[in-house]
Backbone as a chain_set.jsonl record, in Angstrom:
{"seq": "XXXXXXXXXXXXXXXXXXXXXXXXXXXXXXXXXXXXXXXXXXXXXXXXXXXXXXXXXXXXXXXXXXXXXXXXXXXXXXXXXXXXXXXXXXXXXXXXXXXXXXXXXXXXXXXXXXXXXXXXXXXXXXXXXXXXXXXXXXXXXXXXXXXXXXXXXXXXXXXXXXXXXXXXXXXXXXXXXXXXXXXXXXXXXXXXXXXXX", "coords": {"N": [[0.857, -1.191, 0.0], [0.475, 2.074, -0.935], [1.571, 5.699, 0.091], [-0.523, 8.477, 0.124], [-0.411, 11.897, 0.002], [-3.01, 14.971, 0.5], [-3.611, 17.791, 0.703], [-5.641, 20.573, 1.557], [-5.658, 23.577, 0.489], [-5.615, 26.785, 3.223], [-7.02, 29.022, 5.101], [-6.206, 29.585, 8.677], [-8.845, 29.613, 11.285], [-11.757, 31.123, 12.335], [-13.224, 33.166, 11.001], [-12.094, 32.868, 8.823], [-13.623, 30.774, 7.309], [-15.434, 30.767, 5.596], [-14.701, 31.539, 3.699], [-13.588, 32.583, -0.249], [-10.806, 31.84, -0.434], [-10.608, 29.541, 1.195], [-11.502, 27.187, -0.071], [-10.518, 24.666, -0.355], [-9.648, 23.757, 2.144], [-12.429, 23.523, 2.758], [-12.945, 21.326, 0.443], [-11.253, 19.209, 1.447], [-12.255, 18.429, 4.083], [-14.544, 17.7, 3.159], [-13.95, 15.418, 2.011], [-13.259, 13.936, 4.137], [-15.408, 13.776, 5.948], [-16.882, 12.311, 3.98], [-15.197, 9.76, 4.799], [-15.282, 9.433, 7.092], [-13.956, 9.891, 8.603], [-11.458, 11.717, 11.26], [-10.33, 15.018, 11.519], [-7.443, 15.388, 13.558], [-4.494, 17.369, 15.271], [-1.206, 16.39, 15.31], [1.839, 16.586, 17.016], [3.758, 19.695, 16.789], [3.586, 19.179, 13.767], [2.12, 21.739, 12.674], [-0.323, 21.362, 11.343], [-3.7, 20.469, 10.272], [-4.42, 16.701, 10.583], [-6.212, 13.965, 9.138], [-5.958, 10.765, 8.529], [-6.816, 7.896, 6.256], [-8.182, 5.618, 3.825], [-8.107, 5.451, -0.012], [-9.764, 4.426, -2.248], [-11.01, 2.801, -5.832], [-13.421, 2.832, -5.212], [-14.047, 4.972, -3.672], [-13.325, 7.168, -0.919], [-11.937, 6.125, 1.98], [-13.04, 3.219, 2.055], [-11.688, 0.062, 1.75], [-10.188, -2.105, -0.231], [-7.082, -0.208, -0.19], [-5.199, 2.777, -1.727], [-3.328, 4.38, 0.953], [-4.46, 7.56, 2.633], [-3.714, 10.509, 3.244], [-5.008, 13.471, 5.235], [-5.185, 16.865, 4.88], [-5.034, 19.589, 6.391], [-3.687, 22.96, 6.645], [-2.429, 24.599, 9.369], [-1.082, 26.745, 9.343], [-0.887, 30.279, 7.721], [-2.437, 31.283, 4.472], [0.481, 31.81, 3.021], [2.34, 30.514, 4.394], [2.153, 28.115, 3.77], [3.231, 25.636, 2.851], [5.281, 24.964, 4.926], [3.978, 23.155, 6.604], [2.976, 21.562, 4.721], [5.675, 20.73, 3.778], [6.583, 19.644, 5.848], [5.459, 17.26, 6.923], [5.222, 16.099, 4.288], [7.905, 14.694, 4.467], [7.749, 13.411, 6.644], [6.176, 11.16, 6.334], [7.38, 10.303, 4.665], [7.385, 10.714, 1.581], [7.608, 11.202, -2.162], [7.115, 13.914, -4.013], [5.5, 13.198, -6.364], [3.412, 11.927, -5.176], [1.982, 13.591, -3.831], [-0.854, 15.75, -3.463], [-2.443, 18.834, -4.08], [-4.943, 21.109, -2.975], [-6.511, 23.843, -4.303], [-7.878, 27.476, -4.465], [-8.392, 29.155, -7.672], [-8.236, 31.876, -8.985], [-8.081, 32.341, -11.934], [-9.922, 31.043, -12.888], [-13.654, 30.591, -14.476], [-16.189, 30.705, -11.211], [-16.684, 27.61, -9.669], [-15.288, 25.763, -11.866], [-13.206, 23.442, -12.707], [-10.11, 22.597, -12.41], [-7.636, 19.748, -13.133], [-4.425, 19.053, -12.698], [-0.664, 18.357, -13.533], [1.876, 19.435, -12.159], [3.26, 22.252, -13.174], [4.122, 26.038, -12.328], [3.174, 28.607, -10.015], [1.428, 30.692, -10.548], [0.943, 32.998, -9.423], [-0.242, 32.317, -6.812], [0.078, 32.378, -3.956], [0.216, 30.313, -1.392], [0.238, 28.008, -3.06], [3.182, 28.627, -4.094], [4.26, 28.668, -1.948], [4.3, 25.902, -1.003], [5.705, 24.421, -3.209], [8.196, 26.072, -2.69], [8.992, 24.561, -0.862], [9.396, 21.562, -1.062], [10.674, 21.892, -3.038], [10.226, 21.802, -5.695], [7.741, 21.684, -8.458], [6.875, 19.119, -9.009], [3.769, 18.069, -8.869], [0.645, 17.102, -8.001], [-2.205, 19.274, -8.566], [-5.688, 20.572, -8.042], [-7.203, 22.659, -8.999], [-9.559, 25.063, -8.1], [-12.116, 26.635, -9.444], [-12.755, 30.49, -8.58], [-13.595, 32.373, -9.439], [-12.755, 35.751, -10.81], [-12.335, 39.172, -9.426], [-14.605, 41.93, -9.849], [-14.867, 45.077, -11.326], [-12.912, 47.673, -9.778], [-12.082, 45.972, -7.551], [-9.258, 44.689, -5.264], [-7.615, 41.678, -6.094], [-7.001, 40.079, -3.991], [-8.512, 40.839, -1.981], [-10.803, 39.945, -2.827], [-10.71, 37.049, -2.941], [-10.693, 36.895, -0.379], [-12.556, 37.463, 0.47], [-16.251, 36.285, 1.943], [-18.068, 33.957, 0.348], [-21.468, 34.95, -1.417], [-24.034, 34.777, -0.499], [-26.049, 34.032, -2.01], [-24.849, 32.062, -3.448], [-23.836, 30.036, -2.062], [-25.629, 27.48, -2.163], [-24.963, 26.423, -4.207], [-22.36, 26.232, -4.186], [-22.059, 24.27, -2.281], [-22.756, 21.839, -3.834], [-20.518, 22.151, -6.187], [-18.332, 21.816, -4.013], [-18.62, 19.306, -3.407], [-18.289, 18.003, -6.317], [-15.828, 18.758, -6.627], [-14.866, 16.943, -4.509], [-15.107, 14.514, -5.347], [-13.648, 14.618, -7.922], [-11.263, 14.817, -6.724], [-11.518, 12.027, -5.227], [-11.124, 10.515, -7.407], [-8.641, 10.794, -8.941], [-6.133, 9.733, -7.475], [-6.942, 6.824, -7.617], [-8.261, 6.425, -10.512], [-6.162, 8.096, -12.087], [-4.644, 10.318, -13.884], [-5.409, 11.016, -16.707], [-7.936, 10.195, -16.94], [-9.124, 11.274, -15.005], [-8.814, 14.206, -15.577], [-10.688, 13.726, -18.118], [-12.742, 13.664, -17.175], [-13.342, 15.894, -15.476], [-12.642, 17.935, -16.171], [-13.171, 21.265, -16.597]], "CA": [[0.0, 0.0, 0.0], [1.53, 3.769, -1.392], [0.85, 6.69, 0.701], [-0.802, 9.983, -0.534], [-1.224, 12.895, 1.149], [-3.773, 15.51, -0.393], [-3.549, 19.031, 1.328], [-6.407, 21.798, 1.016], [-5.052, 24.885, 1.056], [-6.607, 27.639, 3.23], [-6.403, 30.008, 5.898], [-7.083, 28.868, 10.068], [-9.83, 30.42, 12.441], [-13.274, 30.634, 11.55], [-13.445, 34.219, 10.19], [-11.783, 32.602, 6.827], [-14.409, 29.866, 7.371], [-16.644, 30.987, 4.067], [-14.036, 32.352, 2.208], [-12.912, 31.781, -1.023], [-9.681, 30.855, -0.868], [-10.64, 27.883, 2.173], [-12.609, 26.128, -0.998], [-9.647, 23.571, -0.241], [-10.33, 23.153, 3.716], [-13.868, 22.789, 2.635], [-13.098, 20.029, -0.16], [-10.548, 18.086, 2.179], [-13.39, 18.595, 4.655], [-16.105, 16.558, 2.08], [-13.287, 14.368, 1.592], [-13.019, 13.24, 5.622], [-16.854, 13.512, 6.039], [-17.547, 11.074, 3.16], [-14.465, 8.285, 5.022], [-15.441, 9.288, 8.665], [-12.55, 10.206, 9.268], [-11.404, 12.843, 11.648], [-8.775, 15.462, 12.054], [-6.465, 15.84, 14.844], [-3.657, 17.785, 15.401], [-0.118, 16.077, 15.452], [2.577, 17.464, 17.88], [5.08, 19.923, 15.851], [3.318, 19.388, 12.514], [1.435, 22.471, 12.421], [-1.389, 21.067, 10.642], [-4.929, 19.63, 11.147], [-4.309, 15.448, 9.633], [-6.673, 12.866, 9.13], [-6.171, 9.258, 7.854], [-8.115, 7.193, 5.458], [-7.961, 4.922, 2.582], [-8.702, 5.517, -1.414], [-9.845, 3.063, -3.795], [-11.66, 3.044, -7.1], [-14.634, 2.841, -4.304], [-13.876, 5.901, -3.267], [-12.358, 7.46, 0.393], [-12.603, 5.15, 3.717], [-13.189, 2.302, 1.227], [-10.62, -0.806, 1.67], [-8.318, -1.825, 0.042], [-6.673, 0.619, -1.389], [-3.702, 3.756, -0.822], [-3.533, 5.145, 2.515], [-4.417, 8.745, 2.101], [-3.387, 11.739, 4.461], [-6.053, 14.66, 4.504], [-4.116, 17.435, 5.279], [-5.401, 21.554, 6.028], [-2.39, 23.216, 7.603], [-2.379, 25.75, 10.635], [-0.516, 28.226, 8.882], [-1.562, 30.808, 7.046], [-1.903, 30.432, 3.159], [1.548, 31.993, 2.255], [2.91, 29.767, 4.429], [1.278, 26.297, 3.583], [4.414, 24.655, 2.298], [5.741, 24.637, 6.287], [2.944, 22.056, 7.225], [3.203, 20.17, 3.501], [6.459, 19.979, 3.42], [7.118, 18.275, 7.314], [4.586, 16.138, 6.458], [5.798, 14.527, 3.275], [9.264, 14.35, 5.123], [7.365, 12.455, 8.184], [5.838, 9.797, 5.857], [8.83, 9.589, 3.354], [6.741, 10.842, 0.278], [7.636, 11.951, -3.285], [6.207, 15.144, -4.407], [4.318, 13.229, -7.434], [2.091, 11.841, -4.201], [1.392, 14.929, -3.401], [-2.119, 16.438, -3.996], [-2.563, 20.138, -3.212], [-6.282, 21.488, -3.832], [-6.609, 25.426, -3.92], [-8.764, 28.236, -5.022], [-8.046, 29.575, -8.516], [-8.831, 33.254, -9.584], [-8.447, 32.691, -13.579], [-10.996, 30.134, -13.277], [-15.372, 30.831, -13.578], [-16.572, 29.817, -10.424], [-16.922, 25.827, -9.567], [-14.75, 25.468, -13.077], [-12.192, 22.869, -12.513], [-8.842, 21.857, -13.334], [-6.741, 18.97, -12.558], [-3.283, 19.058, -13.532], [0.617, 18.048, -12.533], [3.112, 20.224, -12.33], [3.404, 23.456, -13.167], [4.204, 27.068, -11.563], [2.642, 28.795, -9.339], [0.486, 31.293, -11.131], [0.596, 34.157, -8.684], [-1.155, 32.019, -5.589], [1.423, 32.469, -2.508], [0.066, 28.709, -1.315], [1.036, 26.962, -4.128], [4.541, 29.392, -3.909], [5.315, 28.467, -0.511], [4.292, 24.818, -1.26], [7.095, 24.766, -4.289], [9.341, 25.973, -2.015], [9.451, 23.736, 0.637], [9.129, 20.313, -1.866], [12.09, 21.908, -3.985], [9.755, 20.895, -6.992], [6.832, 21.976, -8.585], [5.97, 17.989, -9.61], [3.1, 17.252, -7.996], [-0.901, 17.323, -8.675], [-2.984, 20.211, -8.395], [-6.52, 20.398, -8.312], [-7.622, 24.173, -9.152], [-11.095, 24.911, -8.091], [-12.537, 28.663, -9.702], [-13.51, 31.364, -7.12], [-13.578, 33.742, -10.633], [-11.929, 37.111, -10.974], [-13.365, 40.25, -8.923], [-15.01, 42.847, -10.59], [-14.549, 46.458, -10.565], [-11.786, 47.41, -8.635], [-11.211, 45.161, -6.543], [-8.256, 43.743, -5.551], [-7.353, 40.201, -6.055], [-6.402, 39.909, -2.25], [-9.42, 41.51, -0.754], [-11.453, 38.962, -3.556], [-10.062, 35.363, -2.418], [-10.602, 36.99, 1.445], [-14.081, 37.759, 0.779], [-16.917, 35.035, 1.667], [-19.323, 33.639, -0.805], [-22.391, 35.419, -1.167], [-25.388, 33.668, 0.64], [-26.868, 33.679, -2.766], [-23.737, 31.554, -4.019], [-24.094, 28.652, -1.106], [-26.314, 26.25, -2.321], [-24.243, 26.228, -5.973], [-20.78, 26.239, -3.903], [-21.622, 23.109, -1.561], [-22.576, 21.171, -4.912], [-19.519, 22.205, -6.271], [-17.405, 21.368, -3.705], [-18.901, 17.96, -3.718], [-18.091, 17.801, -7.304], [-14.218, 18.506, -6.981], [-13.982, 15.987, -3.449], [-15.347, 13.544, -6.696], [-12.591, 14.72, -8.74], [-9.985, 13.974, -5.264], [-11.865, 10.516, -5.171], [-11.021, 10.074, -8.858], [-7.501, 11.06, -8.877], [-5.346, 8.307, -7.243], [-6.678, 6.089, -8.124], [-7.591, 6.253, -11.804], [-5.135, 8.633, -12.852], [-4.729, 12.085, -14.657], [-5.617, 11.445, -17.796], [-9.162, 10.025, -16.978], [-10.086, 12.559, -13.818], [-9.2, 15.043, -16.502], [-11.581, 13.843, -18.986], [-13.896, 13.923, -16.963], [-13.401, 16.706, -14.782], [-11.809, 19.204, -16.061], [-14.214, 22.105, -17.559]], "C": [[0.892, 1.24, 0.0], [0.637, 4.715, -0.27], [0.839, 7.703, -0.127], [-1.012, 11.083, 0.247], [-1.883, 14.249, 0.107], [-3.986, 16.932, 0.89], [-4.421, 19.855, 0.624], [-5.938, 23.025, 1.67], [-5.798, 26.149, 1.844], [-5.886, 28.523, 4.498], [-6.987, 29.522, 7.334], [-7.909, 30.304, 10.762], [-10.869, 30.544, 11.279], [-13.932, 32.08, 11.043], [-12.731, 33.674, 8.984], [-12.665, 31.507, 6.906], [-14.646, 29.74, 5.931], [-16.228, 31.695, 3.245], [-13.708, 31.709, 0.829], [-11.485, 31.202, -1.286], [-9.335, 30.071, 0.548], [-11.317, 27.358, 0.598], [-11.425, 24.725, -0.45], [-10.056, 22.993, 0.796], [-12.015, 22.5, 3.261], [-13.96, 21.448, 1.7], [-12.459, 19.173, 0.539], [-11.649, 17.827, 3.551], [-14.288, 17.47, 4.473], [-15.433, 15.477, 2.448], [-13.044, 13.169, 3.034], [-14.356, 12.849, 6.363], [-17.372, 12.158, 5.168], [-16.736, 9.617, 3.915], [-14.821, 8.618, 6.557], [-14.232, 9.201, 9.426], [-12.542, 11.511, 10.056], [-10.52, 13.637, 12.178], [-8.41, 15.734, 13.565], [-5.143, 16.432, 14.308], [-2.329, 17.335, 15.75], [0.972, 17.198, 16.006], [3.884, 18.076, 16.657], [4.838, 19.606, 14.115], [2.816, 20.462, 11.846], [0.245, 22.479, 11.295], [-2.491, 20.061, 11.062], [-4.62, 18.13, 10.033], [-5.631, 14.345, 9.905], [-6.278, 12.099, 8.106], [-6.836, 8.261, 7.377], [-7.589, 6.569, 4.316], [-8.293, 5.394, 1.455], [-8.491, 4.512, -1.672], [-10.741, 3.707, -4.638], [-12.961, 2.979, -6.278], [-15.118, 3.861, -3.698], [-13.202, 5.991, -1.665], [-12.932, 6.372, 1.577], [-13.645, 3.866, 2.664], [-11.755, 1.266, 1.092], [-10.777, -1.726, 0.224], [-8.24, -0.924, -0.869], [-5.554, 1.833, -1.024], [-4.372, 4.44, 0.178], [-3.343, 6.867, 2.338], [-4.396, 9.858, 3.368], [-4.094, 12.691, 4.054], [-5.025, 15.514, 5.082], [-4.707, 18.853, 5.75], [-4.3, 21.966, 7.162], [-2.995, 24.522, 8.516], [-2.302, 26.716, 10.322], [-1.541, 29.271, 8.124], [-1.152, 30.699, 5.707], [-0.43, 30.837, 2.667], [2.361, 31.244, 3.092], [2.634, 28.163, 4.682], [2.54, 24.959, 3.333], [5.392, 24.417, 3.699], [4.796, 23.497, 6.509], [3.292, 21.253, 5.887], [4.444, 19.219, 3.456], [7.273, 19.263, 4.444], [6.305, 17.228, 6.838], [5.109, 15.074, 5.443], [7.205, 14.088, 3.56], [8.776, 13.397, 5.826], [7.072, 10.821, 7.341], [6.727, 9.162, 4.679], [8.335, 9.885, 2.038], [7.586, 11.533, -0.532], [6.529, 12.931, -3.46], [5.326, 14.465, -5.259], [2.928, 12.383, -6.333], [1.713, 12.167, -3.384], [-0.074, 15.361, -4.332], [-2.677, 17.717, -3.431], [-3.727, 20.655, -4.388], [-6.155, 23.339, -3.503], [-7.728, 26.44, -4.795], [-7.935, 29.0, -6.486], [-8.878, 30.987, -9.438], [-9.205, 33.059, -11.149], [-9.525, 31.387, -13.845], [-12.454, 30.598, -12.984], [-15.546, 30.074, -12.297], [-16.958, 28.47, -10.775], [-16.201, 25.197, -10.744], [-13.781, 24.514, -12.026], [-11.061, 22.169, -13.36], [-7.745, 21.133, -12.595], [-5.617, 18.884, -13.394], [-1.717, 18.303, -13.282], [1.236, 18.631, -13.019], [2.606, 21.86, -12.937], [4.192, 24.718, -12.824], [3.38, 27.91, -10.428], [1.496, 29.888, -9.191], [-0.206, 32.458, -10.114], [-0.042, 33.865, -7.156], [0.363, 31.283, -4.68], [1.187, 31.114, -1.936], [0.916, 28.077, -1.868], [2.555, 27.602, -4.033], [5.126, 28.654, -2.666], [5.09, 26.631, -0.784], [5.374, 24.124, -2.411], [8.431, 25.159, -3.628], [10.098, 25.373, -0.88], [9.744, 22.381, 0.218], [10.449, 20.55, -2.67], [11.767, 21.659, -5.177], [8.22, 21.155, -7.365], [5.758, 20.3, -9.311], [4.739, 17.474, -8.935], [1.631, 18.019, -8.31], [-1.406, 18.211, -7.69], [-4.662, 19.988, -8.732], [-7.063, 21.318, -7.965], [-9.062, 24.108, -9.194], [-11.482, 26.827, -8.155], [-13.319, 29.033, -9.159], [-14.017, 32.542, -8.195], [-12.77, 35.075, -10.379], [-12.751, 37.72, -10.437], [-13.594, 41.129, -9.805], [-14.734, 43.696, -10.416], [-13.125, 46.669, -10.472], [-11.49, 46.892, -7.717], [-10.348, 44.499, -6.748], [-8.279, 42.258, -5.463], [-7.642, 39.392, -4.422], [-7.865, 39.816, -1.501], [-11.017, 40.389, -1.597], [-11.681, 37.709, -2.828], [-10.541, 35.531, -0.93], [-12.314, 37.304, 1.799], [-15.592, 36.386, 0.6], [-17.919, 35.432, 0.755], [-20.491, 34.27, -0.61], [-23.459, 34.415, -1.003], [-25.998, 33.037, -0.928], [-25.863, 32.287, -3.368], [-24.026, 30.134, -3.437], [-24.598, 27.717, -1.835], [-25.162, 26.073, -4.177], [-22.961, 25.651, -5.549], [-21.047, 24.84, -3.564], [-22.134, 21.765, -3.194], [-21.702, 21.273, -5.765], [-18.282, 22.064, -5.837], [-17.505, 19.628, -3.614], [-18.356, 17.455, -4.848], [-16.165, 17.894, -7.508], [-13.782, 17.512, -5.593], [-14.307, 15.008, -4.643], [-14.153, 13.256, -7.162], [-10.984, 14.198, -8.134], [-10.34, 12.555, -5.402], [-10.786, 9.97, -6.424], [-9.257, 9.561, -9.148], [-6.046, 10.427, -9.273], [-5.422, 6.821, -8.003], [-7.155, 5.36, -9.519], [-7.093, 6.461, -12.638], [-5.743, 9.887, -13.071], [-5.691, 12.052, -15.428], [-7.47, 11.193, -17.618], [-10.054, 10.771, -16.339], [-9.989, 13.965, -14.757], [-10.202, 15.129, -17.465], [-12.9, 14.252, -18.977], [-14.73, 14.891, -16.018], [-13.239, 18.324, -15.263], [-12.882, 20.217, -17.151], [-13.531, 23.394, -17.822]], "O": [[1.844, 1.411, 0.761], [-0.524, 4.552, 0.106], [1.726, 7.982, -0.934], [-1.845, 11.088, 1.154], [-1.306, 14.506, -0.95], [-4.603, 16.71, 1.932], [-4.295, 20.033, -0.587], [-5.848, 23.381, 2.845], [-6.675, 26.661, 1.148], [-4.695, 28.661, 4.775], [-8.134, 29.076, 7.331], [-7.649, 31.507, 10.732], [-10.915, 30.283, 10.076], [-15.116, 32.09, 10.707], [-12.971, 34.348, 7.982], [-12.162, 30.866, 5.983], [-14.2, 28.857, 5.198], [-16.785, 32.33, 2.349], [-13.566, 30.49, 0.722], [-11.139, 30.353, -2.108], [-8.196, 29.946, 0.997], [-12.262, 26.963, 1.281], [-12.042, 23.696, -0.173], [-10.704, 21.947, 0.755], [-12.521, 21.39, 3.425], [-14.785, 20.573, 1.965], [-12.97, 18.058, 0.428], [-11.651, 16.649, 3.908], [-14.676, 16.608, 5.262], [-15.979, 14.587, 3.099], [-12.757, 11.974, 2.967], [-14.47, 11.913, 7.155], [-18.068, 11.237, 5.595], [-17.287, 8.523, 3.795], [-14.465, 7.69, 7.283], [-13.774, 8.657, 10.431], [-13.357, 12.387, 9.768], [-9.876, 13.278, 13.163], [-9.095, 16.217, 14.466], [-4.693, 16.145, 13.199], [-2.011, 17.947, 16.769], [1.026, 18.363, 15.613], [4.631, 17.401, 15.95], [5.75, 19.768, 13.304], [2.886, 20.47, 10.617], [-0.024, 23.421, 10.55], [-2.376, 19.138, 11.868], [-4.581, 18.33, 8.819], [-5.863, 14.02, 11.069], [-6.205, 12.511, 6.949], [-7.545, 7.656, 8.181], [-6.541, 6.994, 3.832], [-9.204, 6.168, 1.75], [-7.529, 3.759, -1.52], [-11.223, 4.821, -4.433], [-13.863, 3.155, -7.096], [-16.252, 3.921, -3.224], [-12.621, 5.005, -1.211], [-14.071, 6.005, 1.864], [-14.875, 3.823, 2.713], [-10.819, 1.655, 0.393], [-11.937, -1.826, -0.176], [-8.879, -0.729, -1.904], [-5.045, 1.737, 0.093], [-5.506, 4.909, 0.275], [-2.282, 7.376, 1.978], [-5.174, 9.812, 4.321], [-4.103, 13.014, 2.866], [-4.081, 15.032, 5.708], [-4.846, 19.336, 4.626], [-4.121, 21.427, 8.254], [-3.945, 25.234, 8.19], [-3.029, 27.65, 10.659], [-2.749, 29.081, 7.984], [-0.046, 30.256, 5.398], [-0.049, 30.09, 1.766], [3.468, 31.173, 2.557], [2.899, 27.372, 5.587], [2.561, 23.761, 3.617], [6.321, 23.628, 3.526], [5.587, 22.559, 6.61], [3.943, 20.222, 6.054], [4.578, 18.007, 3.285], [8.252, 18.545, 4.238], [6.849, 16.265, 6.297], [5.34, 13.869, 5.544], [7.672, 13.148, 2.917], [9.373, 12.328, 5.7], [7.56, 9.727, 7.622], [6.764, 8.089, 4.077], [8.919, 9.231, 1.173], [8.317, 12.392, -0.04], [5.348, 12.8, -3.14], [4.181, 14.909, -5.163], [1.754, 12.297, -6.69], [1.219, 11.633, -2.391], [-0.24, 15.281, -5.55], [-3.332, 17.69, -2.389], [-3.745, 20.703, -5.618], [-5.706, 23.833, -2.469], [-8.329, 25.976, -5.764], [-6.793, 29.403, -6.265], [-9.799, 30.971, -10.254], [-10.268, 33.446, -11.634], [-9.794, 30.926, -14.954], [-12.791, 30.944, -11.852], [-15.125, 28.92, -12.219], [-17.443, 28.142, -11.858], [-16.396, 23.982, -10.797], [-13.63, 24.765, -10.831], [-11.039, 21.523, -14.408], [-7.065, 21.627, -11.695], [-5.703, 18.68, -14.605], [-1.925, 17.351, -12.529], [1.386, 18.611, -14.241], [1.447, 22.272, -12.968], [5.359, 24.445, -13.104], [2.713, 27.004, -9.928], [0.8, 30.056, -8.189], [-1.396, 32.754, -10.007], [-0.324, 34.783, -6.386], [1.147, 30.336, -4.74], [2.266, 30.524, -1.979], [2.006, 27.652, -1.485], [3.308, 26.652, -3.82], [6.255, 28.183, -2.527], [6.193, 26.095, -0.678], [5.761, 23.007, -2.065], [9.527, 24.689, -3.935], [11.163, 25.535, -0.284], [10.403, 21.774, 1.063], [11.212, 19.625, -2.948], [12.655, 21.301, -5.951], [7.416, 20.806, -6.5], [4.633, 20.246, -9.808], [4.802, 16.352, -8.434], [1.491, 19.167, -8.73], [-1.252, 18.154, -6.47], [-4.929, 19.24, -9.672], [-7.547, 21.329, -6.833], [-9.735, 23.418, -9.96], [-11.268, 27.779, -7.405], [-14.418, 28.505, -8.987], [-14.726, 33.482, -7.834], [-12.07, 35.046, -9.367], [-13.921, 37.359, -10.568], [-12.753, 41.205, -10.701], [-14.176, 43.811, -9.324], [-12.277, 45.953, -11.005], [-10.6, 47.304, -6.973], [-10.174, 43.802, -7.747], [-9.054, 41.718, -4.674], [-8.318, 38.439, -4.033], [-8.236, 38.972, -0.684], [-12.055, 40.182, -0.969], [-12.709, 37.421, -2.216], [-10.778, 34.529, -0.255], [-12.984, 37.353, 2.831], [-15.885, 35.774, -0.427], [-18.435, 36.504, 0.438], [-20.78, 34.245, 0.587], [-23.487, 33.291, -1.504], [-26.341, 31.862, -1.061], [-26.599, 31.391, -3.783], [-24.388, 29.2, -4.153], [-23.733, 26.939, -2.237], [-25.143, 25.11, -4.944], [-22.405, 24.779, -6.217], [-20.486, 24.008, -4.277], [-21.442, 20.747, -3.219], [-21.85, 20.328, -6.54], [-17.278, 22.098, -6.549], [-16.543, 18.872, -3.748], [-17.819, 16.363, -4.661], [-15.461, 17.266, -8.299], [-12.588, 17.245, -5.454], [-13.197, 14.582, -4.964], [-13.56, 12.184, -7.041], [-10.043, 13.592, -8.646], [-9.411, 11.811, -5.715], [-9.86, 9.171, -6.283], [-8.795, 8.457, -9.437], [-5.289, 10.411, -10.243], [-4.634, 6.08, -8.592], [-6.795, 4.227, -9.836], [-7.078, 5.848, -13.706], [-6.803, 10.392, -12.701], [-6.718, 12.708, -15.255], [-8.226, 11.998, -18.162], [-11.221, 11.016, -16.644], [-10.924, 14.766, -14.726], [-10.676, 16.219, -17.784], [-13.728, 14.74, -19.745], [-15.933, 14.925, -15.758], [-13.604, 19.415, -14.825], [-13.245, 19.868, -18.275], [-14.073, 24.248, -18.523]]}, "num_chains": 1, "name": "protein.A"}
């Protein structure tokens, strides 16, 4: 059995609760709700972990890889402190790594699963790159959309979903813990086919 660990990127305390850039906490969230799994806090990891299985059955479904949920303590520019003790602790390669995050150049609930890359302006994914030494490792971009107006980017991602938004978001985050289900274990090319909009 391979280990995975799958980190949602976000921000702690419960004023970033309903923001957009937790969509990650909230899909690693789905993802521990659907295996009954539940986080705790490991000493000196600075991150919330739960443990659970994937299979083609989906999460907390035997047999199948042992999967680490991950939402770190920190705050998002420094996410790659909690990722990258972590995949030190369990001995992991970056390519079984799975880091979910909010993505500005995407319409809302749009998704895109990918591997590798850069870091496309989101300080997460930056500090996560720099702690791994390596940008190889799967992404799974979930769109918060671009702000309008003038607003900034910053004050965008920090601002929660509008009430009217809710009922669209939690069926959308359902739809990318799917795309996490999918992932592992039947690859890129197929969670792309069938994910990626």
């Amino acid at each position: 059995m391979s280990t995975w660990l799958l980190a949602g990127l976000g921000n702690p305390g419960p004023e970033y609760e309903r923001t957009r850039h937790n969509v990650g906490f909230m899909i690693a969230d789905e993802l521990a709700r659907r295996a009954r799994a539940s986080f705790s806090a490991p000493r000196g990891m600075r991150a919330s972990v739960a443990e659970t299985v994937i299979s083609a059955a989906g999460v907390g479904v035997p047999p199948g890889e042992r999967l680490v949920l991950v939402k770190p303590k920190t705050f998002m520019n420094e996410s790659g402190q909690a990722v990258g003790k972590l995949v030190a602790f369990y001995k992991l390669a970056a390519d079984h790594v799975v880091i979910v995050h909010d993505e500005i150049d995407l319409d809302f609930g749009q998704l895109r699963i990918k591997f590798g890359g850069g870091d496309n302006g989101h300080n997460g994914l930056k500090s996560v790159r720099a702690h791994l030494h390596t940008g190889d490792f799967y992404r799974v971009r979930f769109g918060v959309g671009r702000p309008t107006g003038h607003h900034a980017a910053a004050d965008h991602v920090l601002a929660t979903f509008p009430k009217a938004m809710r009922e669209d978001l939690a069926v959308e985050v359902q739809r990318a813990a799917d795309a996490c289900e999918s992932l592992i274990p039947q690859g890129l090319a197929a969670t792309q086919n069938r994910f990626n909009s």
